[in-house]
Short mmCIF file of C-alpha atoms and ligand atoms in Angstrom, two decimals:
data_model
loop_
_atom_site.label_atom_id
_atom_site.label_comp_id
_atom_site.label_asym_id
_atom_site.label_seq_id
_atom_site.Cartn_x
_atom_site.Cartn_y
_atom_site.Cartn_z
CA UNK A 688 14.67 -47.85 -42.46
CA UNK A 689 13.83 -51.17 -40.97
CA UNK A 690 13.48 -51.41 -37.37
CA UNK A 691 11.36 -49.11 -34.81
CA UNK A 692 15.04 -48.88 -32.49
CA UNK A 693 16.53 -46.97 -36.20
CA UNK A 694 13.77 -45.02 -36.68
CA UNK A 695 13.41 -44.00 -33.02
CA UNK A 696 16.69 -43.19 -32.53
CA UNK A 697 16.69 -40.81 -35.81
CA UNK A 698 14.08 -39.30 -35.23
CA UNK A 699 14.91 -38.55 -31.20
CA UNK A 700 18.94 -37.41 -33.15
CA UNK A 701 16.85 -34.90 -35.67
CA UNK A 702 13.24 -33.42 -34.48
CA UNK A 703 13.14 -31.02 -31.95
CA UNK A 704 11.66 -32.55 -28.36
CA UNK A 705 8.32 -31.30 -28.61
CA UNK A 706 6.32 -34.83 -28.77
CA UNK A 707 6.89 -37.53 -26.50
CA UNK A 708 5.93 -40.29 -29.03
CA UNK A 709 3.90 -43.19 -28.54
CA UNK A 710 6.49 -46.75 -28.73
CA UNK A 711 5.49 -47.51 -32.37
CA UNK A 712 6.72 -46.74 -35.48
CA UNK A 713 3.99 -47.05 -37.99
CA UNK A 714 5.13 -48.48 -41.04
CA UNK A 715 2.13 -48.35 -42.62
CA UNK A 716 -1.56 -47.66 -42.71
CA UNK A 717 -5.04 -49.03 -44.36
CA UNK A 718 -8.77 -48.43 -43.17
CA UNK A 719 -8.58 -49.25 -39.33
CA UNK A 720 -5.43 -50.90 -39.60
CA UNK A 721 -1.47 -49.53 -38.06
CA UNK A 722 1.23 -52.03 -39.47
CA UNK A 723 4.49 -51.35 -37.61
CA UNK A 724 7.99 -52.41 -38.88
CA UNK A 725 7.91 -55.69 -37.56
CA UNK A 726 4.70 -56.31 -39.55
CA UNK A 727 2.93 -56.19 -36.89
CA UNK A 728 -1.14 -55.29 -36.44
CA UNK A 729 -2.99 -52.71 -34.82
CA UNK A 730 -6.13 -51.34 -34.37
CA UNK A 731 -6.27 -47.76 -35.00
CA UNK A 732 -9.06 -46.19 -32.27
CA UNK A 733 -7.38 -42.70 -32.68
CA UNK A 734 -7.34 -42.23 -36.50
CA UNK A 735 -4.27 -39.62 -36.28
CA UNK A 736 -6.29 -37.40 -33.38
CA UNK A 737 -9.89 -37.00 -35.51
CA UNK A 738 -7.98 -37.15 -38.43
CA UNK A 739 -8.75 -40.23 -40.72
CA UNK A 740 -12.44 -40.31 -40.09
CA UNK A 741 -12.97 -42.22 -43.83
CA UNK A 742 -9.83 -44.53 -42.27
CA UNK A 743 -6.37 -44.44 -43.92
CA UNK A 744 -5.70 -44.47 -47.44
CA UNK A 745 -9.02 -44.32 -48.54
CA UNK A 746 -9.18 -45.10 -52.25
CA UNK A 747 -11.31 -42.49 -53.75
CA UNK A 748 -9.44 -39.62 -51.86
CA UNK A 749 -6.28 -41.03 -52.81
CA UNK A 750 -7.66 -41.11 -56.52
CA UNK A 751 -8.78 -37.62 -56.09
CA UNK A 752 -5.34 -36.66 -54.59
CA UNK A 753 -3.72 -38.19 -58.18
CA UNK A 754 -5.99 -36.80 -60.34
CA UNK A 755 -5.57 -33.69 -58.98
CA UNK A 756 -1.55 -33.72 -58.76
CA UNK A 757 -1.92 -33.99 -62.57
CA UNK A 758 -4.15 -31.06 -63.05
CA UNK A 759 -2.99 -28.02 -60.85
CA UNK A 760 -1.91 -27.95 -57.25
CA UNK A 761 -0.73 -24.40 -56.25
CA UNK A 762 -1.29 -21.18 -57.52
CA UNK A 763 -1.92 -18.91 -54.44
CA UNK A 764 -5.15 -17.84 -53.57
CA UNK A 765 -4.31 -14.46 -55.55
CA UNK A 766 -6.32 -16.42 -58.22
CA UNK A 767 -9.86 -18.01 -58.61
CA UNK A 768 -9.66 -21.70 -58.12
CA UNK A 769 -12.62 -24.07 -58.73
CA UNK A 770 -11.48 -26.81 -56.77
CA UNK A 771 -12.08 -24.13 -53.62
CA UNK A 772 -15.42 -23.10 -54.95
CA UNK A 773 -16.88 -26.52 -55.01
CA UNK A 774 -15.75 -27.02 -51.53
CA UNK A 775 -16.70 -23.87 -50.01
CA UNK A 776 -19.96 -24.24 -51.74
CA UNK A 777 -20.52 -28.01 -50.20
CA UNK A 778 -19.27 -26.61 -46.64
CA UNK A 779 -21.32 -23.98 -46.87
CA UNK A 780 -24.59 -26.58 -47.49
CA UNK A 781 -23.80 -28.31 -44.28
CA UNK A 782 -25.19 -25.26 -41.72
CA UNK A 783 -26.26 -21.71 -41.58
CA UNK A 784 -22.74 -20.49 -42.16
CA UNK A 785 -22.15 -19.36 -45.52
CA UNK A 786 -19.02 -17.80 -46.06
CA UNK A 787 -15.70 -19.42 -45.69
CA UNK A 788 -12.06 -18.99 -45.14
CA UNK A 789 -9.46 -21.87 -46.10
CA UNK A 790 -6.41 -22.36 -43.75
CA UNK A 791 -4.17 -25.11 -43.59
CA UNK A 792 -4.65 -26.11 -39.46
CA UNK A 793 -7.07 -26.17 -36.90
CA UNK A 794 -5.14 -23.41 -34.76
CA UNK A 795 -5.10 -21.32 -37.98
CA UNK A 796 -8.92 -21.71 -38.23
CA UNK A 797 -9.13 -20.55 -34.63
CA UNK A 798 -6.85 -17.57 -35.38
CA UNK A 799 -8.94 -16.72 -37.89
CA UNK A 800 -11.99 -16.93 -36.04
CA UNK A 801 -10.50 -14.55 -33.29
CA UNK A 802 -9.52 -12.32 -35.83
CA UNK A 803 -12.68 -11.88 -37.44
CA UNK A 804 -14.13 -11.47 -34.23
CA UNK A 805 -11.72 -8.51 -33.03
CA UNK A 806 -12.53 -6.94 -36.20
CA UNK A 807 -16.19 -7.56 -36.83
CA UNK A 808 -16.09 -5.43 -33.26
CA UNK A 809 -14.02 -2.52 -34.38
CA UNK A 810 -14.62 -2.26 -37.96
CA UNK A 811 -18.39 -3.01 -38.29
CA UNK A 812 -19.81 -2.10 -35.30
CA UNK A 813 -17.50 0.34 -34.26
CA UNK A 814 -16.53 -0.86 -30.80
CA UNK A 815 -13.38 -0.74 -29.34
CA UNK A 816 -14.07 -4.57 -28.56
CA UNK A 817 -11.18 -6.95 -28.29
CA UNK A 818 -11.15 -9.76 -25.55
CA UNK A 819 -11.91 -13.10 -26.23
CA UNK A 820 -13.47 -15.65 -23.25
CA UNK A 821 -12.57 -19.06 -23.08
CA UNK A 822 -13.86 -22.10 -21.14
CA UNK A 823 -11.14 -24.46 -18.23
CA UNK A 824 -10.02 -27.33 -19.51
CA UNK A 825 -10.33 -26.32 -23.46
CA UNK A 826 -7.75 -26.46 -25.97
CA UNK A 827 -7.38 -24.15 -29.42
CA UNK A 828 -4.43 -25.26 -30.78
CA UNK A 829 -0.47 -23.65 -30.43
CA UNK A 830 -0.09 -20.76 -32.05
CA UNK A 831 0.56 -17.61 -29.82
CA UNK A 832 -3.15 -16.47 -29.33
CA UNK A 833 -4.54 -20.20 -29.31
CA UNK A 834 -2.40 -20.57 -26.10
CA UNK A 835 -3.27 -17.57 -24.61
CA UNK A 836 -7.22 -18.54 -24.89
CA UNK A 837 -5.91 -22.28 -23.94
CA UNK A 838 -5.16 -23.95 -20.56
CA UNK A 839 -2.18 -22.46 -18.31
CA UNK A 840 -0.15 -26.24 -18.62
CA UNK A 841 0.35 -25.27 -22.13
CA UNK A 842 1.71 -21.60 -21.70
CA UNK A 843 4.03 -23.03 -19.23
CA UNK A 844 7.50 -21.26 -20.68
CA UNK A 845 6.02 -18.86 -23.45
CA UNK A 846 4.85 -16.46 -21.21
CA UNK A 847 4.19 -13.45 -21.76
CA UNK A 848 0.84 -14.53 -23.04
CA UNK A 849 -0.39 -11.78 -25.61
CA UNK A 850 -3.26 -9.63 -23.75
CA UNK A 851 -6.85 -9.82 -24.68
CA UNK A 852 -7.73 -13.09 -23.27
CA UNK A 853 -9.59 -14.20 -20.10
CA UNK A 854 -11.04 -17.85 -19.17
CA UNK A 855 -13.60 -18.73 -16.93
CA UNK A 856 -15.07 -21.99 -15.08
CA UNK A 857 -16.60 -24.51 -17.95
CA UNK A 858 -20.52 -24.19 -17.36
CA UNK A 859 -20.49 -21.45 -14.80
CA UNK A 860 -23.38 -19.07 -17.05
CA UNK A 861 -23.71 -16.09 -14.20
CA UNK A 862 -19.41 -16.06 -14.40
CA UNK A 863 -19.70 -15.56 -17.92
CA UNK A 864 -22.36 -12.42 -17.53
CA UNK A 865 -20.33 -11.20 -15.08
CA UNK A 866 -17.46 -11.27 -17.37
CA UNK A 867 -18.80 -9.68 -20.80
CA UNK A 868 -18.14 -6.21 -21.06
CA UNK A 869 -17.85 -3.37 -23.96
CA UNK A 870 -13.98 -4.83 -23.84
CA UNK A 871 -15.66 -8.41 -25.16
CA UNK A 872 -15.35 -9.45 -29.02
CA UNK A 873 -16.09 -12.84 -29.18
CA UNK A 874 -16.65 -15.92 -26.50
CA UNK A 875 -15.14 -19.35 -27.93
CA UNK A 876 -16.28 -22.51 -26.71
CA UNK A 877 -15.75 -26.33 -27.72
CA UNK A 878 -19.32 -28.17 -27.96
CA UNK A 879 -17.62 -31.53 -26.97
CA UNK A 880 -14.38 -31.23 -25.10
CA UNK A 881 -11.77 -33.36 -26.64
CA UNK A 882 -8.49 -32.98 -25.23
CA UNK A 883 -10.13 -31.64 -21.82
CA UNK A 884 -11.51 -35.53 -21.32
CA UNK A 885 -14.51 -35.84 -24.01
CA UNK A 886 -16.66 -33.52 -21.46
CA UNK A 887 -20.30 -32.66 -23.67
CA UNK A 888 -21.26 -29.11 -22.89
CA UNK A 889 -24.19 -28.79 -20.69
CA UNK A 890 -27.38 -28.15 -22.99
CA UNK A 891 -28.63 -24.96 -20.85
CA UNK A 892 -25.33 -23.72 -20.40
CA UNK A 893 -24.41 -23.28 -24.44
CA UNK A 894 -27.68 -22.30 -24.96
CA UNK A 895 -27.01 -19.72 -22.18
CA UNK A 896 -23.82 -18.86 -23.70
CA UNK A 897 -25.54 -18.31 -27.38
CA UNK A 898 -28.17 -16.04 -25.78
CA UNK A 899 -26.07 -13.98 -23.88
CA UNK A 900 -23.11 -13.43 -26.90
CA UNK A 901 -26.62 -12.53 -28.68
CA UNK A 902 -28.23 -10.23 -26.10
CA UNK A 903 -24.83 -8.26 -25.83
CA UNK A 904 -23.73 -7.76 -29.03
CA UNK A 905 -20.74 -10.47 -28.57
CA UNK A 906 -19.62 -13.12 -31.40
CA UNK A 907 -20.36 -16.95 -30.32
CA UNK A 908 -17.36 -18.34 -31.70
CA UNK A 909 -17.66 -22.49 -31.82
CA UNK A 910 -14.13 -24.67 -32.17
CA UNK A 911 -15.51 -28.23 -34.19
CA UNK A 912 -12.28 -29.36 -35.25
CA UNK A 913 -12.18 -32.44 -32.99
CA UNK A 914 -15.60 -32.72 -33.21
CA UNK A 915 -17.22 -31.59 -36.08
CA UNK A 916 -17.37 -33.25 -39.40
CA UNK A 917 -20.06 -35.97 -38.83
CA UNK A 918 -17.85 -37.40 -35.44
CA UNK A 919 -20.48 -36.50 -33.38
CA UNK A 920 -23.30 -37.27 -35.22
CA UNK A 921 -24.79 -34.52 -37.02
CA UNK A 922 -22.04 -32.07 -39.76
CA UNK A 923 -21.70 -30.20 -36.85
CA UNK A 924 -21.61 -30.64 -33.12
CA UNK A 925 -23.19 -27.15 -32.44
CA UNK A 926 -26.67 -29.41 -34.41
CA UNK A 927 -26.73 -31.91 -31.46
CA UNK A 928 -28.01 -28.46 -29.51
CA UNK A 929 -29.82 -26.19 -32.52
CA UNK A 930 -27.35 -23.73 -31.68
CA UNK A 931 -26.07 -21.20 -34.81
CA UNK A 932 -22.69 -19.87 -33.96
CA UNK A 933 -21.58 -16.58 -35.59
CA UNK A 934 -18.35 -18.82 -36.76
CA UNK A 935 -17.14 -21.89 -36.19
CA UNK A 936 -13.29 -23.72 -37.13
CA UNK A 937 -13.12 -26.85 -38.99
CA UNK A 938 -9.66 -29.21 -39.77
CA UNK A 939 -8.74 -32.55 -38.75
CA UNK A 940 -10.98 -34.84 -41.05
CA UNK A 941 -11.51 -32.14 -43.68
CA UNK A 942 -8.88 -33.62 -45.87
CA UNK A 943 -8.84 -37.04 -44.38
CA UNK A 944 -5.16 -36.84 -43.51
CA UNK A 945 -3.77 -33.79 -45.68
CA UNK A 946 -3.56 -30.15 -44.16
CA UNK A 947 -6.38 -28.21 -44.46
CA UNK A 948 -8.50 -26.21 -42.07
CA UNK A 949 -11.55 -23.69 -42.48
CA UNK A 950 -13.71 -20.95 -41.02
CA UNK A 951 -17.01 -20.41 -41.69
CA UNK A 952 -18.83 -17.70 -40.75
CA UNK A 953 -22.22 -15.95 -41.19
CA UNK A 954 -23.01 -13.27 -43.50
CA UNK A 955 -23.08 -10.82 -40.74
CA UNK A 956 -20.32 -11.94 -39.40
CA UNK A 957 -18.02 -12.06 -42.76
CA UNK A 958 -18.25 -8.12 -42.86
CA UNK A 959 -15.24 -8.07 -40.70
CA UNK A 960 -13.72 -9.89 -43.25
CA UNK A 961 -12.38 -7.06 -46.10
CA UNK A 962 -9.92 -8.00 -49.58
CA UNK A 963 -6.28 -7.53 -47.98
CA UNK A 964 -6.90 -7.73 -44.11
CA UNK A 965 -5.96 -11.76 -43.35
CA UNK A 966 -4.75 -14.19 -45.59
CA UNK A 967 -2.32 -17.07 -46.28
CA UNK A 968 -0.21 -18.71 -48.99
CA UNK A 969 -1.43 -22.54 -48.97
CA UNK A 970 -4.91 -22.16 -47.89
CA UNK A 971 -8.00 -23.79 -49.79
CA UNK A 972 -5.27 -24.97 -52.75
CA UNK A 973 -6.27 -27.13 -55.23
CA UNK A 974 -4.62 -30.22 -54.17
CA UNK A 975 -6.20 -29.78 -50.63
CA UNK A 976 -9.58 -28.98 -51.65
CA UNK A 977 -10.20 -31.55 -53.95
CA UNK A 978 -9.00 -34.29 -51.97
CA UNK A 979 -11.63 -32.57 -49.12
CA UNK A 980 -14.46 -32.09 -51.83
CA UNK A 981 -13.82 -35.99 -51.99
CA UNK A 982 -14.22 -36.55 -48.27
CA UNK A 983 -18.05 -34.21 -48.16
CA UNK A 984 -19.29 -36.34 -50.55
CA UNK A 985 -18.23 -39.41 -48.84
CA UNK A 986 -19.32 -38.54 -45.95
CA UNK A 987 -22.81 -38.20 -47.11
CA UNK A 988 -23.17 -40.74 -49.35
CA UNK A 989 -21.91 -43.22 -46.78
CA UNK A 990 -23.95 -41.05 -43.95
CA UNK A 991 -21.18 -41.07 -41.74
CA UNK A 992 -22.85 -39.23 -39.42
CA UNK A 993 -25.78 -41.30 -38.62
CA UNK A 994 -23.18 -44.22 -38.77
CA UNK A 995 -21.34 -42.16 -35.76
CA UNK A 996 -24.15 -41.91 -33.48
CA UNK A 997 -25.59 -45.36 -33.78
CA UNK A 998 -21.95 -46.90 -33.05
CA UNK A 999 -21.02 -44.21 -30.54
CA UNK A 1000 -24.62 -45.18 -28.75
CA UNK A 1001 -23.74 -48.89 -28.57
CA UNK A 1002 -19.97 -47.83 -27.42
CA UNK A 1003 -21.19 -45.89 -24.53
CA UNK A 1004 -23.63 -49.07 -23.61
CA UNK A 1005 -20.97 -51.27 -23.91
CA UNK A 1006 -17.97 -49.37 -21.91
CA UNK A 1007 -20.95 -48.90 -19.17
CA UNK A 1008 -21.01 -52.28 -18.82
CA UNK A 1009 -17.41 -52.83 -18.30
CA UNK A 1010 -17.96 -50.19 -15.29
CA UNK A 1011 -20.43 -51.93 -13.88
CA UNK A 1012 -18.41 -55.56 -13.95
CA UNK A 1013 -14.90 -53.32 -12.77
CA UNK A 1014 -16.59 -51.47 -9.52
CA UNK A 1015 -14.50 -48.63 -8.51
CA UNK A 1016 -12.27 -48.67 -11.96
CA UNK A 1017 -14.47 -46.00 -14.28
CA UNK A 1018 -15.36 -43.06 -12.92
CA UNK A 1019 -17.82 -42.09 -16.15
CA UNK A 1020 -17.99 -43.19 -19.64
CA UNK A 1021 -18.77 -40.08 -22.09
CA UNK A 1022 -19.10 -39.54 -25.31
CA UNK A 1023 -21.14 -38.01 -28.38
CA UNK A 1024 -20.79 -39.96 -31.69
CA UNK A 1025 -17.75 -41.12 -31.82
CA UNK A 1026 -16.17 -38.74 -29.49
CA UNK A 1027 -15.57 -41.46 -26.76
CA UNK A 1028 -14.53 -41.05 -23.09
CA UNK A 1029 -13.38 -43.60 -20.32
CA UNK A 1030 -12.59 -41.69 -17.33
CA UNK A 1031 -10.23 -43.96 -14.82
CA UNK A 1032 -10.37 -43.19 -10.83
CA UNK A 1033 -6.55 -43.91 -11.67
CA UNK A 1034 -4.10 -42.61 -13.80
CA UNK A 1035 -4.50 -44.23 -16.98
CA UNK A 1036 -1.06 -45.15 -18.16
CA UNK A 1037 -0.79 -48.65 -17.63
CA UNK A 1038 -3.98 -49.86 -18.87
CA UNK A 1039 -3.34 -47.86 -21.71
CA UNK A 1040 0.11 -49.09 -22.36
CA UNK A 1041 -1.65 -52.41 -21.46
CA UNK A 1042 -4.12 -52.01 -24.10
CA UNK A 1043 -1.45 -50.74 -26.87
CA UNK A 1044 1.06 -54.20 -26.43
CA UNK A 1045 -2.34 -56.67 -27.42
CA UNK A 1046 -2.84 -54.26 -30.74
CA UNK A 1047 -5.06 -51.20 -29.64
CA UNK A 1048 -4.25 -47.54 -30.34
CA UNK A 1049 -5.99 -45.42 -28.33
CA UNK A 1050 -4.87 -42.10 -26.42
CA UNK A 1051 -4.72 -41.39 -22.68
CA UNK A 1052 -5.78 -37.11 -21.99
CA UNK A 1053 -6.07 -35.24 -18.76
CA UNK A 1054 -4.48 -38.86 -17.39
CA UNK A 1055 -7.03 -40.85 -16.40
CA UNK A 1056 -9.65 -40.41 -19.85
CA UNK A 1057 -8.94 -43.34 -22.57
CA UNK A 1058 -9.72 -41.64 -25.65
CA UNK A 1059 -11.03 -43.28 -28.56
CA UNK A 1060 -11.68 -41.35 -31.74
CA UNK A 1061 -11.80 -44.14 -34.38
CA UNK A 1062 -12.38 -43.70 -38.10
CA UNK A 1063 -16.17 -43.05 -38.77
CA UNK A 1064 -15.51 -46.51 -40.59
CA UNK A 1065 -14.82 -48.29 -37.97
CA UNK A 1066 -16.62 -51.86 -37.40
CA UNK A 1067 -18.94 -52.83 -34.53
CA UNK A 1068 -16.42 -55.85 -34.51
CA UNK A 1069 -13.15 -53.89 -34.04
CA UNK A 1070 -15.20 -51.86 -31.13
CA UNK A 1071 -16.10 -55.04 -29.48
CA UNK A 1072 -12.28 -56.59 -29.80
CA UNK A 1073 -11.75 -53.12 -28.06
CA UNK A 1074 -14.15 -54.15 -25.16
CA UNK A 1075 -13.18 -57.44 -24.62
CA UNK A 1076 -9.50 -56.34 -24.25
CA UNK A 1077 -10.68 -53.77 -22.01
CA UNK A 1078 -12.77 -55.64 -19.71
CA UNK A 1079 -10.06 -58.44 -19.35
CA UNK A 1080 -7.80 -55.61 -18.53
CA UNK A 1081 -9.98 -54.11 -15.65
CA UNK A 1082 -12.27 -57.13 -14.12
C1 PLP B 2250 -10.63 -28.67 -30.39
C2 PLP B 2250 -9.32 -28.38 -31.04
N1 PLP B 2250 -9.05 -27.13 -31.46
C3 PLP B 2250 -7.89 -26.83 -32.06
C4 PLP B 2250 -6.91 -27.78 -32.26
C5 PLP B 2250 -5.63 -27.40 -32.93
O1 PLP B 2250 -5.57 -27.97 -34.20
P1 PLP B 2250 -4.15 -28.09 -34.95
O2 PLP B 2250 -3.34 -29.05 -34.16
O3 PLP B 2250 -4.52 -28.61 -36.32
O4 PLP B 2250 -3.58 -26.73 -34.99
C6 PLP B 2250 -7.15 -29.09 -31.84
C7 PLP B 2250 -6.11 -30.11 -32.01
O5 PLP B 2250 -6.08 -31.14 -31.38
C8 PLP B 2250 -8.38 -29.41 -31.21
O6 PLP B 2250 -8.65 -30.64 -30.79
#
């Protein structure tokens, strides 16, 4: 193909209408860099939604990803793999979780996670223990039971909603002790909001919410696949608060751009796991876990997570500025790492489709927050070409 109007008008002839897509056809992809058809540059401040955080293409995954083709990529996880072994062993040296499940999606991770939960209840501790409590405003992923823990705009159409889930206010501690019952199995809970705006959870509140899942029996159950992964600064966003969730879901960066996603889960908690209850075909294969083995190591070698909070820091300076210099234009600039926020008074759309024609990918959530989840690679420079564009934009 060679224009955006051919591929755009394939693609709206052949896929089903479940995206609206951005007005760019990327062509291709390197580092920070989106090359559309007409050759044109861009400056990738999304990273595929938390999903390049090495940037595109890296090299050494890619050589990783080769090697690997050459050696074995797929035998089903009816066998032992080593490739799965060495990556469950380096996930497992990031936290206090140490067993893991491989999946090949962040709403897969989740679905495990709620399954373990449900029964962890009713197989180990013998309680009859299935409803899961979610926070407004999050989001889980797609898949049946995702939605039904997600936000009503989502379920809009799918309804009935399976049974088993129940959502209260985001913060609101004496809702949530009100709430937990003998019918509770697990309470899930994003540490950093992505798709909800970049909203941080309030320190006392998830501490609260750990306590409480503790004090009554109840699995904390944390979601880090927008977050986690050295994006906010630390392996793990739960770290920012010392918290130690019973499980928590990984994806997005694990494989820097191939499918993967994981559980992890406690000792404790991995009794509800037993051989034959879950399972499926693709996850933790060897291509996949390889090219994610690749991406730990990077990630500490290069500490990509101290990189992430020092550039994050300056980001949240810098966008605060802009605010000040645009009175009335930002409502709040958030962020943790490189989770970044810029909450509008306005509806977004315009500055963002402003900001995409001079050369800067970025996505618009809950309408008014400019998102920015760049590559954990990302320059200082490429930040402050963000700025500038931004502040001509609003002052
Ligand atoms: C916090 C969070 N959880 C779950 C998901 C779902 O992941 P996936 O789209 O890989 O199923 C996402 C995706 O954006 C997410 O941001």
């Amino acid at each position: 193909m060679d224009s955006f109007d051919e591929v755009k008008e394939r693609s709206d002839k052949v896929l089903c209408r479940t995206y609206s897509r951005y007005p760019l056809a990327v062509q291709s992809a390197k580092g920070c860099r989106l090359y559309d058809f007409a050759g044109r540059e861009y400056i990738d401040l999304l990273s595929g939604i938390a999903v390049t955080a090495l940037g595109h293409c890296h090299p050494e995954v890619g050589q990783a990803i080769c090697a690997q083709t050459a050696k074995l990529m797929h035998v089903s996880n009816l066998f032992y793999q080593e490739e799965q072994v060495y990556l469950a062993e380096k996930l497992a040296a990031t936290s206090h979780c140490s067993r893991v499940f491989f999946c090949n999606s962040g709403a897969e991770a989740n679905e495990a996670m709620i399954k373990l939960a449900r029964r962890y209840q009713q197989k180990v501790k013998q309680r009859d223990a299935y409803e899961i409590i979610s926070f407004a405003h999050c989001f889980h992923g797609r898949t049946m039971s995702t939605l039904a823990a997600g936000q009503a705009k989502y379920q809009d159409g799918f309804l009935p909603m399976p049974p088993g889930y129940r959502q209260l206010e985001w913060g609101d501690l004496a809702a949530l002790e009100a709430a937990v019952g003998p019918q509770t199995a697990g309470v899930i809970l994003e540490v950093v909001q992505g798709e909800g705006g970049i909203r941080p959870v309030d320190p006392e509140f998830a501490r609260g919410v750990q306590e409480l899942c503790r004090r009554r029996g109840v699995l904390f159950l944390v979601d880090e696949i927008q977050a986690g992964l050295c994006r906010s600064g630390k392996w793990w966003a739960f770290q920012q608060y010392g918290l130690t969730p019973d499980a928590f879901s990984v994806a997005k960066a694990l494989a820097n751009g191939l499918p993967m996603g994981a559980m992890l889960c406690t000792e404790e908690a991995a009794q509800g796991f037993d051989y034959g209850c879950h399972g499926t075909t693709f996850g933790g294969g060897g291509l996949a876990s390889a090219a994610a083995c690749t991406v730990l190591e990077i990630m500490e070698r290069d500490k990509l997570a101290e990189r992430a909070e020092a550039l994050g820091a300056w980001a949240v300076e810098r966008f605060r500025q802009i605010a000040d210099k645009a009175p009335g234009k930002i409502k709040e600039v958030r962020g943790m790492g490189l989770l970044l926020g810029i909450e509008l008074t306005f509806p977004g759309k315009e500055v963002w489709q402003a900001l995409l024609d001079k050369g800067f990918v970025l996505n618009l959530t809950q309408d008014t927050v400019l998102r920015l989840l760049p590559a954990l690679t990302i320059t200082s420079e490429d930040l402050e070409s963000f700025a500038m564009a931004l502040e001509e934009n609003l002052c």
